[in-house]
PDB file of C-alpha atoms in Angstrom:
ATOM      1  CA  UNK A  44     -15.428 -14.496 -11.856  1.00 67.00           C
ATOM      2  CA  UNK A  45     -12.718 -12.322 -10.940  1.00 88.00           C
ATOM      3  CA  UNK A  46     -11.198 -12.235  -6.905  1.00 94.00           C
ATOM      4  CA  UNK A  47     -10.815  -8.382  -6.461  1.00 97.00           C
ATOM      5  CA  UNK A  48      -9.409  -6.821  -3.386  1.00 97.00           C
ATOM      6  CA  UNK A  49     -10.314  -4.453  -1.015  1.00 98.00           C
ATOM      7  CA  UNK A  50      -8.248  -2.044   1.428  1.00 98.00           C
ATOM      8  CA  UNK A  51      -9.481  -2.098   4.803  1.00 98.00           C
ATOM      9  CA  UNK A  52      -7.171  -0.240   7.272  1.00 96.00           C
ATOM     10  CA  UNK A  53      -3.971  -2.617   6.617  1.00 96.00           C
ATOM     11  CA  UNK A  54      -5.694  -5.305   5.385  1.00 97.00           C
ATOM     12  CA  UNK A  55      -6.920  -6.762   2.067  1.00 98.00           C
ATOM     13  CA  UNK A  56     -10.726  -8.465   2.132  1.00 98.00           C
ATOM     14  CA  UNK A  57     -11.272 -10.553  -1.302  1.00 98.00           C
ATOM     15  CA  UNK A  58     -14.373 -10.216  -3.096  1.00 98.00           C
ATOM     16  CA  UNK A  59     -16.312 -10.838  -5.588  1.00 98.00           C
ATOM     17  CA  UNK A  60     -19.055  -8.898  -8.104  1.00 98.00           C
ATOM     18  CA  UNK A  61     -22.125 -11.212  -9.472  1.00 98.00           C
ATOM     19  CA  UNK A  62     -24.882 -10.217 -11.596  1.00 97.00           C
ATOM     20  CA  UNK A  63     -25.473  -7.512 -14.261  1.00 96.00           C
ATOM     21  CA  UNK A  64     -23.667  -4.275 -13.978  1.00 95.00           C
ATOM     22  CA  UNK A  65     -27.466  -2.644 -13.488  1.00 96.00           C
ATOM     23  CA  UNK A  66     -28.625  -4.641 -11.236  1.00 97.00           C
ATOM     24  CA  UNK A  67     -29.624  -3.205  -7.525  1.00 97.00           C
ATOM     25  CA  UNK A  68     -26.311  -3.426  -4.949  1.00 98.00           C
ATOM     26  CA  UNK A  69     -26.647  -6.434  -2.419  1.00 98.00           C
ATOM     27  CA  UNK A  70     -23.949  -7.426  -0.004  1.00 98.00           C
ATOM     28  CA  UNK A  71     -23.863 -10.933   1.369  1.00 98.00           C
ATOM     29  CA  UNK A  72     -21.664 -11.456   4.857  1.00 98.00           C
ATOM     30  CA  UNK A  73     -20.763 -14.950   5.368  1.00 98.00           C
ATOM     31  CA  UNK A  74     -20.375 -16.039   9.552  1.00 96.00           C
ATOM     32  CA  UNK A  75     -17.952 -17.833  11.336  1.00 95.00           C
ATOM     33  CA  UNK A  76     -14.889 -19.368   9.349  1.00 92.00           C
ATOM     34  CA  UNK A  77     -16.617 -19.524   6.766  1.00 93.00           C
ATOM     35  CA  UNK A  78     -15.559 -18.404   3.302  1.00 95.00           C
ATOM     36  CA  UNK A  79     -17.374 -16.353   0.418  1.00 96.00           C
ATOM     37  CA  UNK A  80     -17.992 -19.738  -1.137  1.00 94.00           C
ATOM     38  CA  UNK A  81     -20.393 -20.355   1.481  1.00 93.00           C
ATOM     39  CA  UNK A  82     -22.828 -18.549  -0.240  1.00 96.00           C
ATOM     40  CA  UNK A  83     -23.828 -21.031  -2.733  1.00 93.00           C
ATOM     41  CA  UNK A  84     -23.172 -20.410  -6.690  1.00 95.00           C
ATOM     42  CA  UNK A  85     -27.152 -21.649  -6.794  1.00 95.00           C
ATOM     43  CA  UNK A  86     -28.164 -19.717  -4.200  1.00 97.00           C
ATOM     44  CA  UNK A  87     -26.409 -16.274  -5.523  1.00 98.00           C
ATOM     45  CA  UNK A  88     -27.764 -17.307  -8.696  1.00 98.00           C
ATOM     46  CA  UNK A  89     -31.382 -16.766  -7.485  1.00 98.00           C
ATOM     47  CA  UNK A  90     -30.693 -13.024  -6.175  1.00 98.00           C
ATOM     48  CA  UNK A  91     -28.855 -11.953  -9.520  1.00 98.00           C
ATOM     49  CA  UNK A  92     -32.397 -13.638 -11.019  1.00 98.00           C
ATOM     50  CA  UNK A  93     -34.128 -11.296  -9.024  1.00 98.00           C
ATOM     51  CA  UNK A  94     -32.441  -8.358 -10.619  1.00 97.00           C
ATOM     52  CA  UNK A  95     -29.511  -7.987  -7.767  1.00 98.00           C
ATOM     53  CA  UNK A  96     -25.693  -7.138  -8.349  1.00 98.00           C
ATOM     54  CA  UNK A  97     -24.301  -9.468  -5.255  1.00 98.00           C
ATOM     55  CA  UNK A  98     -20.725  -9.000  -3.650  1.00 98.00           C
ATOM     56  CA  UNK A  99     -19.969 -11.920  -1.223  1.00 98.00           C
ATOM     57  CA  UNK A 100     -16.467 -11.498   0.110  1.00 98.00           C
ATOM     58  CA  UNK A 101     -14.059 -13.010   2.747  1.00 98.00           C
ATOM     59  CA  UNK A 102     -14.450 -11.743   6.385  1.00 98.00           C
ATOM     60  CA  UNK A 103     -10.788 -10.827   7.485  1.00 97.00           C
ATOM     61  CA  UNK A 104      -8.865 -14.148   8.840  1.00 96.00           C
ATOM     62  CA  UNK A 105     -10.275 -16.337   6.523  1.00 96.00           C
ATOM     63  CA  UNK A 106     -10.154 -17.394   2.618  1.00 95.00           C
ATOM     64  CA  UNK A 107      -8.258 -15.186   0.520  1.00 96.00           C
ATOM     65  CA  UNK A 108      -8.518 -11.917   3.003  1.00 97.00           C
ATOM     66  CA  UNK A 109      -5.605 -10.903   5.161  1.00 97.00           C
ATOM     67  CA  UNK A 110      -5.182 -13.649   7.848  1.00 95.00           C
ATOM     68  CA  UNK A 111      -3.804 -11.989  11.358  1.00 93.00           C
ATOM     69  CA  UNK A 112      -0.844 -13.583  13.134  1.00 87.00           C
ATOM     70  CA  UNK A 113      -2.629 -12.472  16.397  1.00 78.00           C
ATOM     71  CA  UNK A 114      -2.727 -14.805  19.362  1.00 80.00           C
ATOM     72  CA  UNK A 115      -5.333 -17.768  19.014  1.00 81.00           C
ATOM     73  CA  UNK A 116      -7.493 -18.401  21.534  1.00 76.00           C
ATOM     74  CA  UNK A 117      -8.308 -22.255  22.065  1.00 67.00           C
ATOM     75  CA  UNK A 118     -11.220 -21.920  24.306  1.00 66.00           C
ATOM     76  CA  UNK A 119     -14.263 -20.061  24.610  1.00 62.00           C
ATOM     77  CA  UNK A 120     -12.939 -19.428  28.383  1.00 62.00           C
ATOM     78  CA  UNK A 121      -9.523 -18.339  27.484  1.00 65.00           C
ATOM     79  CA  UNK A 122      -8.169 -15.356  28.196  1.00 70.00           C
ATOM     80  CA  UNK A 123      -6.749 -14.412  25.512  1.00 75.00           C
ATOM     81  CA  UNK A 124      -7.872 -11.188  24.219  1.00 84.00           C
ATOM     82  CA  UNK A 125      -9.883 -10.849  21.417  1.00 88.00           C
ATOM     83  CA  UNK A 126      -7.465  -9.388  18.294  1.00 92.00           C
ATOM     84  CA  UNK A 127     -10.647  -7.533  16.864  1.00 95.00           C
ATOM     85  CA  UNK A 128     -14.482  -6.739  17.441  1.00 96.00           C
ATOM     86  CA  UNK A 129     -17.164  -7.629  15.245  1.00 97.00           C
ATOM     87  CA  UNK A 130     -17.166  -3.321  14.752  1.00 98.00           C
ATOM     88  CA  UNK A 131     -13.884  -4.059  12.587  1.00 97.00           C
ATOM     89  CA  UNK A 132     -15.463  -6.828  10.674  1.00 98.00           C
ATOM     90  CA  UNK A 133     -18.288  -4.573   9.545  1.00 98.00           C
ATOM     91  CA  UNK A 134     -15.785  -1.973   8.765  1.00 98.00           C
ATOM     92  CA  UNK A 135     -14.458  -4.448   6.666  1.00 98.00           C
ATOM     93  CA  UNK A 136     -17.446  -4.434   4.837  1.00 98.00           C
ATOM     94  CA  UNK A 137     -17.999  -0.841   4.032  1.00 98.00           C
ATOM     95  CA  UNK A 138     -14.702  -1.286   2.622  1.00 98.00           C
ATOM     96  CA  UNK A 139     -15.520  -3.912   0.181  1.00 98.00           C
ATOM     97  CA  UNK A 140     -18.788  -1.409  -0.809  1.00 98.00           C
ATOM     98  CA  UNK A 141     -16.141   1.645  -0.863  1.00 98.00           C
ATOM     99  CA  UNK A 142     -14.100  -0.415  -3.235  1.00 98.00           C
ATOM    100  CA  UNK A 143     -17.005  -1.934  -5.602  1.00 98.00           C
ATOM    101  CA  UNK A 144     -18.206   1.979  -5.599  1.00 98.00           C
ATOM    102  CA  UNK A 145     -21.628   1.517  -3.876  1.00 98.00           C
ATOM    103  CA  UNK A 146     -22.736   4.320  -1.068  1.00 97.00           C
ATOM    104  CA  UNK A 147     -25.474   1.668   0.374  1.00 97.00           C
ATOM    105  CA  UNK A 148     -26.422  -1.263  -0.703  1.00 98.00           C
ATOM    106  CA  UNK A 149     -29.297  -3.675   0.696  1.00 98.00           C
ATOM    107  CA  UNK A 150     -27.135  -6.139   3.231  1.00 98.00           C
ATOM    108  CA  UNK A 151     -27.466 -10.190   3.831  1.00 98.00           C
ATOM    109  CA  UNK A 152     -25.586 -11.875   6.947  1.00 98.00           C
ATOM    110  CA  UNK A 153     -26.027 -15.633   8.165  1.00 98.00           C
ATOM    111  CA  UNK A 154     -24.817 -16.488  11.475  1.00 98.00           C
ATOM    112  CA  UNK A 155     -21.774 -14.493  12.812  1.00 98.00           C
ATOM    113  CA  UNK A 156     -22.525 -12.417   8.978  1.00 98.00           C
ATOM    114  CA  UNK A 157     -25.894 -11.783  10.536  1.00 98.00           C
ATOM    115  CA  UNK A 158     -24.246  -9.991  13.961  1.00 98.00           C
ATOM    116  CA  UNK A 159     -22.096  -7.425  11.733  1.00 98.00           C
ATOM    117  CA  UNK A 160     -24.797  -7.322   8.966  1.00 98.00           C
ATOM    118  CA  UNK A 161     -26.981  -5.976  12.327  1.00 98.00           C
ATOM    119  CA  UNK A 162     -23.818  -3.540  13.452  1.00 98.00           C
ATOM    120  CA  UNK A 163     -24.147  -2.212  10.017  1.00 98.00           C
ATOM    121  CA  UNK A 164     -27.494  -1.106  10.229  1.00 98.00           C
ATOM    122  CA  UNK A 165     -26.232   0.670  13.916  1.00 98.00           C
ATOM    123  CA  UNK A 166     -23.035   2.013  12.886  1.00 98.00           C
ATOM    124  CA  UNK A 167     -23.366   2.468   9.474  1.00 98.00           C
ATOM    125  CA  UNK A 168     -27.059   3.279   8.589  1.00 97.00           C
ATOM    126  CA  UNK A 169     -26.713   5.413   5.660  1.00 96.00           C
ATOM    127  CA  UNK A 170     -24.943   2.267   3.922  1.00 97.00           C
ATOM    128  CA  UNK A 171     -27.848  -0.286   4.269  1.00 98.00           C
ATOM    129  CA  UNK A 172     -30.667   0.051   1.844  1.00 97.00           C
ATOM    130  CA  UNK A 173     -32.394  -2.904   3.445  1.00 98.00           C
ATOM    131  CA  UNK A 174     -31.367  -5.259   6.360  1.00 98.00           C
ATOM    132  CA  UNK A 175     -31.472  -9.757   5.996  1.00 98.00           C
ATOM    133  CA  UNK A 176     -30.234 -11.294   9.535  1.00 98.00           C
ATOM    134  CA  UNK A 177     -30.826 -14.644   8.858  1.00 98.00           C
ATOM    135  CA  UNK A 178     -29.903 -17.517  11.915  1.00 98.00           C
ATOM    136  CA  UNK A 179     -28.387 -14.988  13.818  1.00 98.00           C
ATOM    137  CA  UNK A 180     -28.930 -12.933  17.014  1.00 98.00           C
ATOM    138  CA  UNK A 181     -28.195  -9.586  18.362  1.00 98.00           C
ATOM    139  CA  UNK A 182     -26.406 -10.657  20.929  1.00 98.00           C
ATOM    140  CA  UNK A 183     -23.701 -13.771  22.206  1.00 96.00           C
ATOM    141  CA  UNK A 184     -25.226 -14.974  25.197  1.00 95.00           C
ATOM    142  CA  UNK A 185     -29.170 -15.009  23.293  1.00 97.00           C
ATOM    143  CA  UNK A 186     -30.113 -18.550  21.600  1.00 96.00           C
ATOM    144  CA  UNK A 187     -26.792 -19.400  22.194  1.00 94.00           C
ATOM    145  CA  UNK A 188     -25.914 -23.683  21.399  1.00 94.00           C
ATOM    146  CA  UNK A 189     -27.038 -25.389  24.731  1.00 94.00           C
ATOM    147  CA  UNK A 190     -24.187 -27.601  27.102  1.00 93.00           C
ATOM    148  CA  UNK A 191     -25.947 -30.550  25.606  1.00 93.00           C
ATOM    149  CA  UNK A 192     -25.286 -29.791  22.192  1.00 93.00           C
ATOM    150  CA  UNK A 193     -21.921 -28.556  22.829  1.00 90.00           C
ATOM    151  CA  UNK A 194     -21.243 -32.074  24.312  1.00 93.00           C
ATOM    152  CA  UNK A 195     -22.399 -34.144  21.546  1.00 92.00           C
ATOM    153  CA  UNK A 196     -20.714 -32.082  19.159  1.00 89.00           C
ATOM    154  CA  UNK A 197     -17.103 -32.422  20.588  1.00 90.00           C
ATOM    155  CA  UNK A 198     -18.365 -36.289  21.702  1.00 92.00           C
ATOM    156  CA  UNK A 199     -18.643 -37.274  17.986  1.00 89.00           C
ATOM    157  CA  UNK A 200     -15.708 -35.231  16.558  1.00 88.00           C
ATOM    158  CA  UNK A 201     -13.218 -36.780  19.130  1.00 90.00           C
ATOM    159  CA  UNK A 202     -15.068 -40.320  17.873  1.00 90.00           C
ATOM    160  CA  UNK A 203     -14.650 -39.307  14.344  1.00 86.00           C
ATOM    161  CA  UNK A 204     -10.999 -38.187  14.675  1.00 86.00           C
ATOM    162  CA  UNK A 205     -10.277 -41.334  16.365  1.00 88.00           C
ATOM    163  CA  UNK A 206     -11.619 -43.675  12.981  1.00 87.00           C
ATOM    164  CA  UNK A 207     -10.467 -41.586  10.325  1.00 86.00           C
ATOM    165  CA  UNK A 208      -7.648 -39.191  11.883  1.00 85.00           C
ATOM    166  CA  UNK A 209      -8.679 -35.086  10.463  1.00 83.00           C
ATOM    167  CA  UNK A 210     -10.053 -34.367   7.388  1.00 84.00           C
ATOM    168  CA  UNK A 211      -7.794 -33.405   5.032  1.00 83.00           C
ATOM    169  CA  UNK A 212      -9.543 -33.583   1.884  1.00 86.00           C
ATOM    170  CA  UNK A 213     -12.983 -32.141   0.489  1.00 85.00           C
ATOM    171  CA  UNK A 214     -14.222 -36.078  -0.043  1.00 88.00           C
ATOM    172  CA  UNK A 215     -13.089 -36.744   4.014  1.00 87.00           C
ATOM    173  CA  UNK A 216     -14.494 -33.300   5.405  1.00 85.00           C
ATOM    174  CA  UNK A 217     -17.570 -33.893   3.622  1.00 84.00           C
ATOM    175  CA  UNK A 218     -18.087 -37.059   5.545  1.00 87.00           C
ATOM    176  CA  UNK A 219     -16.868 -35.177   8.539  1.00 86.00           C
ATOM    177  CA  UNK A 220     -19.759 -32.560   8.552  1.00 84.00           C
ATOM    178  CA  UNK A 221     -22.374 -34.662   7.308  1.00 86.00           C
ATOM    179  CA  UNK A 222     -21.413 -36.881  10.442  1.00 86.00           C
ATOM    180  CA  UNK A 223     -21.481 -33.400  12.517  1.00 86.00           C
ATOM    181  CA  UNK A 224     -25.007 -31.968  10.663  1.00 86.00           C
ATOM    182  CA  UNK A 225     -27.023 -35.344  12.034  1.00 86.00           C
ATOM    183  CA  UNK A 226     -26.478 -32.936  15.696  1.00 88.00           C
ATOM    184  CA  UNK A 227     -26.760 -29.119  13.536  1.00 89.00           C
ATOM    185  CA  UNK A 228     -28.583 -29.875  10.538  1.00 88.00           C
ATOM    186  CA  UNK A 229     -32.172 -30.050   9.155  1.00 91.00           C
ATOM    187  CA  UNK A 230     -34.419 -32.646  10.198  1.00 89.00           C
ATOM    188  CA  UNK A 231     -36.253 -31.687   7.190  1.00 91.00           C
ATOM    189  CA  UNK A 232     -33.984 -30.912   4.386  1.00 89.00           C
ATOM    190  CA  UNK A 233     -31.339 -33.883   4.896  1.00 84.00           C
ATOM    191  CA  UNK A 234     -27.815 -32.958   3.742  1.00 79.00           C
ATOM    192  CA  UNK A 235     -26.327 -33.811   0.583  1.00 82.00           C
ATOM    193  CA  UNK A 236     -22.829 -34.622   0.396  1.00 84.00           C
ATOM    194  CA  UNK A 237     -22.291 -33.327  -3.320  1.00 85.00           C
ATOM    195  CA  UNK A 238     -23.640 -30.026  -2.575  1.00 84.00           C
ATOM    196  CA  UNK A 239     -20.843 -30.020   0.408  1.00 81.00           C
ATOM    197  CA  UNK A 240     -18.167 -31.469  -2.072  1.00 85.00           C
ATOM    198  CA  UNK A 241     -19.081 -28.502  -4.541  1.00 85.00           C
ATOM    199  CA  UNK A 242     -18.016 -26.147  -1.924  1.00 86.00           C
ATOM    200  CA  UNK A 243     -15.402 -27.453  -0.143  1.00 85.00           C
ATOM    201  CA  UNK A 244     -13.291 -28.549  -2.888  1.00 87.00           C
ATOM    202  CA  UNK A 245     -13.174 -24.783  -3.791  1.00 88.00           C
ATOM    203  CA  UNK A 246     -12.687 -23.495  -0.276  1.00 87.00           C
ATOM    204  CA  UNK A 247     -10.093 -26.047   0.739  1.00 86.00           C
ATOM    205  CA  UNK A 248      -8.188 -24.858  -2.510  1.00 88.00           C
ATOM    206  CA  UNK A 249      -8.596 -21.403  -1.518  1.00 89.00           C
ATOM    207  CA  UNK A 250      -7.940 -21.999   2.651  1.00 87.00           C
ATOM    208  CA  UNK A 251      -7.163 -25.171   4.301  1.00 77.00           C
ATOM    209  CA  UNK A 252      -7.730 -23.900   7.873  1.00 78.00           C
ATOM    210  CA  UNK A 253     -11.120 -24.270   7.947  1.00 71.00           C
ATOM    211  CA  UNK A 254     -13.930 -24.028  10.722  1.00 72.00           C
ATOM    212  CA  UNK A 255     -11.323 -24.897  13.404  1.00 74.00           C
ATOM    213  CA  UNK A 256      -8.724 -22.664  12.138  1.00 86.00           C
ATOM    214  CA  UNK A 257      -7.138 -19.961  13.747  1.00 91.00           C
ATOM    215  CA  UNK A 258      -9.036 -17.324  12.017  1.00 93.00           C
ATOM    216  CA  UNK A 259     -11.973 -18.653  13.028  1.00 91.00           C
ATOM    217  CA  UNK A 260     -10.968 -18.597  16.796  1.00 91.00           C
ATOM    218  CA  UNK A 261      -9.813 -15.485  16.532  1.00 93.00           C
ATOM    219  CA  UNK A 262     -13.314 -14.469  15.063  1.00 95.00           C
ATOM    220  CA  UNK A 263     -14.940 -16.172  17.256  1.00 93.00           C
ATOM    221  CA  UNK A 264     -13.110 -14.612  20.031  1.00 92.00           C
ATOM    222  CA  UNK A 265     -14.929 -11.357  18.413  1.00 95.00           C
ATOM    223  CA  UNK A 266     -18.613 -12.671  19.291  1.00 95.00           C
ATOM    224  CA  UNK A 267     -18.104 -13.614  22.305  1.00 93.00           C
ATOM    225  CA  UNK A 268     -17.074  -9.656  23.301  1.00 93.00           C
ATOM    226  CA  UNK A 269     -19.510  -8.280  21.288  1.00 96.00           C
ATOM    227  CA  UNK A 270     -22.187  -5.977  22.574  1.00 96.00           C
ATOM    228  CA  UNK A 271     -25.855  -6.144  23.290  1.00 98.00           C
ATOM    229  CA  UNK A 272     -27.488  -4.325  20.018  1.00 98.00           C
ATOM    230  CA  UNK A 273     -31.042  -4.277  21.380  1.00 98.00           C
ATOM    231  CA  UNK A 274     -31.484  -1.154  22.207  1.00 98.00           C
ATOM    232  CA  UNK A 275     -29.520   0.273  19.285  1.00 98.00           C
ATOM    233  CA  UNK A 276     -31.898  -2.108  17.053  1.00 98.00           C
ATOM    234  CA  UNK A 277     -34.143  -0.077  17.720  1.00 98.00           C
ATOM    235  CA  UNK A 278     -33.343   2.757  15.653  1.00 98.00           C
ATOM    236  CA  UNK A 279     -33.039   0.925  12.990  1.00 97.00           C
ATOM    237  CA  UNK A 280     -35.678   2.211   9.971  1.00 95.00           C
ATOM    238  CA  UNK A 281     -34.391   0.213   6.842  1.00 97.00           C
ATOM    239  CA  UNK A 282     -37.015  -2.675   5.808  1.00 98.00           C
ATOM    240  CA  UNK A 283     -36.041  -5.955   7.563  1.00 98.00           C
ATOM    241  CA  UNK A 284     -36.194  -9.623   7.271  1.00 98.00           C
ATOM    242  CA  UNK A 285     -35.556 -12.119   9.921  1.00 98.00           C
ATOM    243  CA  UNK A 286     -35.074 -15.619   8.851  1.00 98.00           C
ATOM    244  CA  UNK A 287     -34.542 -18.508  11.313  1.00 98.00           C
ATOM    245  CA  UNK A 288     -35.466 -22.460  11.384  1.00 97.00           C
ATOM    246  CA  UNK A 289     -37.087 -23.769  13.753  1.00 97.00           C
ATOM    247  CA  UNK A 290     -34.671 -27.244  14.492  1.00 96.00           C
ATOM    248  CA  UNK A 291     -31.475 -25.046  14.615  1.00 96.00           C
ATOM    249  CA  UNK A 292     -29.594 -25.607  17.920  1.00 96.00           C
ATOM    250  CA  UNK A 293     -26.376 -23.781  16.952  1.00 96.00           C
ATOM    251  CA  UNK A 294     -28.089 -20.544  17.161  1.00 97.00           C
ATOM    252  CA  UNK A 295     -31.212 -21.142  18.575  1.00 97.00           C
ATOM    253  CA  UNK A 296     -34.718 -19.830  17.497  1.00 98.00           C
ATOM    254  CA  UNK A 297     -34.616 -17.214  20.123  1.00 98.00           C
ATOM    255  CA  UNK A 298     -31.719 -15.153  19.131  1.00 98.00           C
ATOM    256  CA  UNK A 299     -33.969 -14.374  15.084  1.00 98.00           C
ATOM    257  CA  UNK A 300     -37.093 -13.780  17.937  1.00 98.00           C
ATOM    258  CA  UNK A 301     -34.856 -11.157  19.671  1.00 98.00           C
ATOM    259  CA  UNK A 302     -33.576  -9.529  16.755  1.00 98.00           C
ATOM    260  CA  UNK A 303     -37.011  -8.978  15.165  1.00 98.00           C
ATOM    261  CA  UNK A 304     -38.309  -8.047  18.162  1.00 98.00           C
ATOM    262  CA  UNK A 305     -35.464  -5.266  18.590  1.00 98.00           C
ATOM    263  CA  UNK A 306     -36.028  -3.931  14.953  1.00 98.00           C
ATOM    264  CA  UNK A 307     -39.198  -1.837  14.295  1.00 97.00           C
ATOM    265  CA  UNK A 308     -41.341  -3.535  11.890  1.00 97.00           C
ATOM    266  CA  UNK A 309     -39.388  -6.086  11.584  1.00 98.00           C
ATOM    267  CA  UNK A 310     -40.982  -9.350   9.695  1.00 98.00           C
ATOM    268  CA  UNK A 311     -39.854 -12.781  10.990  1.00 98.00           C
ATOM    269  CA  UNK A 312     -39.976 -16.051   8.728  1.00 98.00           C
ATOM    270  CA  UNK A 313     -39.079 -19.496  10.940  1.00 98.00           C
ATOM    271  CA  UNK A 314     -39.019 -22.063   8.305  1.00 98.00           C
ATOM    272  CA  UNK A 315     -39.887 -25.921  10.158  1.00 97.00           C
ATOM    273  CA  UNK A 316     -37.361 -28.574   9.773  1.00 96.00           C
ATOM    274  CA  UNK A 317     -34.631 -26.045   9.247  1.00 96.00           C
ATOM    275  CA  UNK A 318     -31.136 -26.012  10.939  1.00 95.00           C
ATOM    276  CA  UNK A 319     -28.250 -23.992  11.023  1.00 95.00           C
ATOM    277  CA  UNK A 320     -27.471 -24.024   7.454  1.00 92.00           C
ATOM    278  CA  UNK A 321     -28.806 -23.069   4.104  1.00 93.00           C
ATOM    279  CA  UNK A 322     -30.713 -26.032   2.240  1.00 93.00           C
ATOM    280  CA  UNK A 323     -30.899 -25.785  -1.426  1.00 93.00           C
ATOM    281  CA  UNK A 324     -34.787 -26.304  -1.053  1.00 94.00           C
ATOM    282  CA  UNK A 325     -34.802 -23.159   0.525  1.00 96.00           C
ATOM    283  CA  UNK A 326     -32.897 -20.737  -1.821  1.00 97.00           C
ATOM    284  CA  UNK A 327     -35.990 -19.466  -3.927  1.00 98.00           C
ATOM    285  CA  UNK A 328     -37.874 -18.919  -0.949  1.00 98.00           C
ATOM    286  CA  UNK A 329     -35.233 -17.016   0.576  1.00 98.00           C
ATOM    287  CA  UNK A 330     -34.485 -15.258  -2.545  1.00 98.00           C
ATOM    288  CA  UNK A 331     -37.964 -13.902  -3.001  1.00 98.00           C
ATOM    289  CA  UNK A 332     -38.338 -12.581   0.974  1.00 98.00           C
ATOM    290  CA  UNK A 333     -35.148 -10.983   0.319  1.00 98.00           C
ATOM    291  CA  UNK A 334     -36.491  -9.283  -3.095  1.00 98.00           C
ATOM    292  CA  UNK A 335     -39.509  -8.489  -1.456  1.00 97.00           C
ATOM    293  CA  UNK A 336     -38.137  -6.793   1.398  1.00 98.00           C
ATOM    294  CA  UNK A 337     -35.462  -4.841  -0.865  1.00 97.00           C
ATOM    295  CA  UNK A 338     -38.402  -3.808  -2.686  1.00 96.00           C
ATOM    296  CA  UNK A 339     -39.826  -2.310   0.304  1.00 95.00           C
ATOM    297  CA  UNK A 340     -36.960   0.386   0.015  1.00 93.00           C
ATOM    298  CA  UNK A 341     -38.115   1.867  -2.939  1.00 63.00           C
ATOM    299  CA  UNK A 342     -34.922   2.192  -4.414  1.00 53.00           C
ATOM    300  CA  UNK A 343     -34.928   3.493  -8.035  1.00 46.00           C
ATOM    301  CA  UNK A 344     -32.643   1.178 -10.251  1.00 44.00           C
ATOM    302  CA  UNK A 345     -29.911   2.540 -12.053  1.00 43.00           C
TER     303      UNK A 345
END
């Protein structure tokens, strides 16, 4: 498919259109350094089954988008100041809907994606048809990755980057988040390293900065100034779906609690044995609450 571009403010945001032209508008907002690859092919390939016209694009910073030459900040203490709020990356994403031609649209995040999916729904509620947060919170300091984790995490990257020196290939970065997801993954959906080859030998093509990049600090920088959305949750009136697993410690179960808790009617699905990523055992599942609660809209099709 086709990388189009759109304007937001001075910056370009790539994206890209799946699906049949009539199909019913569903944007999908990928979290923290991650690209629009991170939605898997498969995975889009079950919505556009279910009679969706998906855009997945790259947040600003990453991929193909506009990367800032803003200061990076190295540390989750640093003072740095934060080159953007999470308020620009959802304006980012009207912009991609402005540009594709849609006035709403029913709106997927994951992780960070799931924080400016939520501001969406706040700040922009005419544009969301329907609203998918899935292992996300609505705020930084809820369900946020305990000390422990933290530790064992930068514990076995320092041990990995002493044995093989950094990734610098999609065959050695595989290795190197497989050897990360036996801390973040899913006890019971094990990884497979050809499903993380299939990605990253297209993202690394596209942007070789990766997680630890400086887009990703810089976005990451964003969450941790972002604001408590609790109490604007709560005027939320779109049909949503809250989707966590149960074994994830990066964002943990509390922050999908909160945010269905926060959203009126709100239904929450915590799938066992799941982590902080998207197994492939998982995609028609997630495909069909999705559908479901799009269909709860009762939005006419084209």
């Amino acid at each position: 498919m086709a990388i189009l571009t759109a304007r937001s403010g001075p910056l370009d945001i790539a994206y890209e259109v799946l699906g049949e032209p009539d199909g019913e508008p569903l944007l999908l907002v990928m979290g923290l350094g991650a690209q629009m690859v991170g939605w898997p092919d498969g995975f889009c390939a079950e919505l556009t089954a279910r009679g969706f016209r998906v855009v997945r694009f790259d947040n600003r910073d990453v991929g193909l988008s506009t990367h800032l030459d803003g200061p990076v900040p190295e540390r989750a203490w640093s003072r740095v100041p934060a080159a953007y709020t999470l308020s620009d990356m959802a304006g980012d994403a009207v912009a991609v809907m402005d540009a594709v031609g849609w006035p709403a649209a029913h709106v997927v995040g994951a992780s960070l994606g799931g924080m400016i999916a939520q501001l969406l729904a706040v700040e922009h509620p005419d544009r969301v048809l329907s609203l998918t947060s899935i292992m996300s919170k609505p705020a930084p300091r809820i369900g946020r990755m305990r000390a422990r984790t933290t530790m064992a995490l930068v514990r076995r990257a320092k041990r990995l980057a002493k044995e093989r020196g950094r990734p610098t290939t999609p065959e050695a970065m595989a290795d190197f988040l497989l050897a990360m997801q036996e801390v973040t993954g899913s006890p019971g959906h094990p990884a497979e390293r050809e499903d993380h080859l299939a990605v990253l030998r297209v993202a690394m093509a596209r942007d070789a900065s990766g997680l630890t990049g400086p887009g990703a600090k810089r976005q990451g920088a964003a969450e941790r100034i972002a604001r408590d959305l609790r109490a604007e949750l709560a005027a939320v009136r779109v049909p949503t779906l809250v989707v966590h697993g149960d074994s994830d410690v990066v964002i943990r179960p509390e922050g999908g609690e909160a945010t269905a808790a926060a959203v009126p009617g709100a239904r929450l699905v915590v799938h066992p044995g799941v982590g902080h990523e998207l197994p492939r055992a998982l995609w028609p599942r997630l495909a069909d609450d999705i559908r479901a609660t799009a269909d709860q809209a009762a939005v006419p099709r084209p």
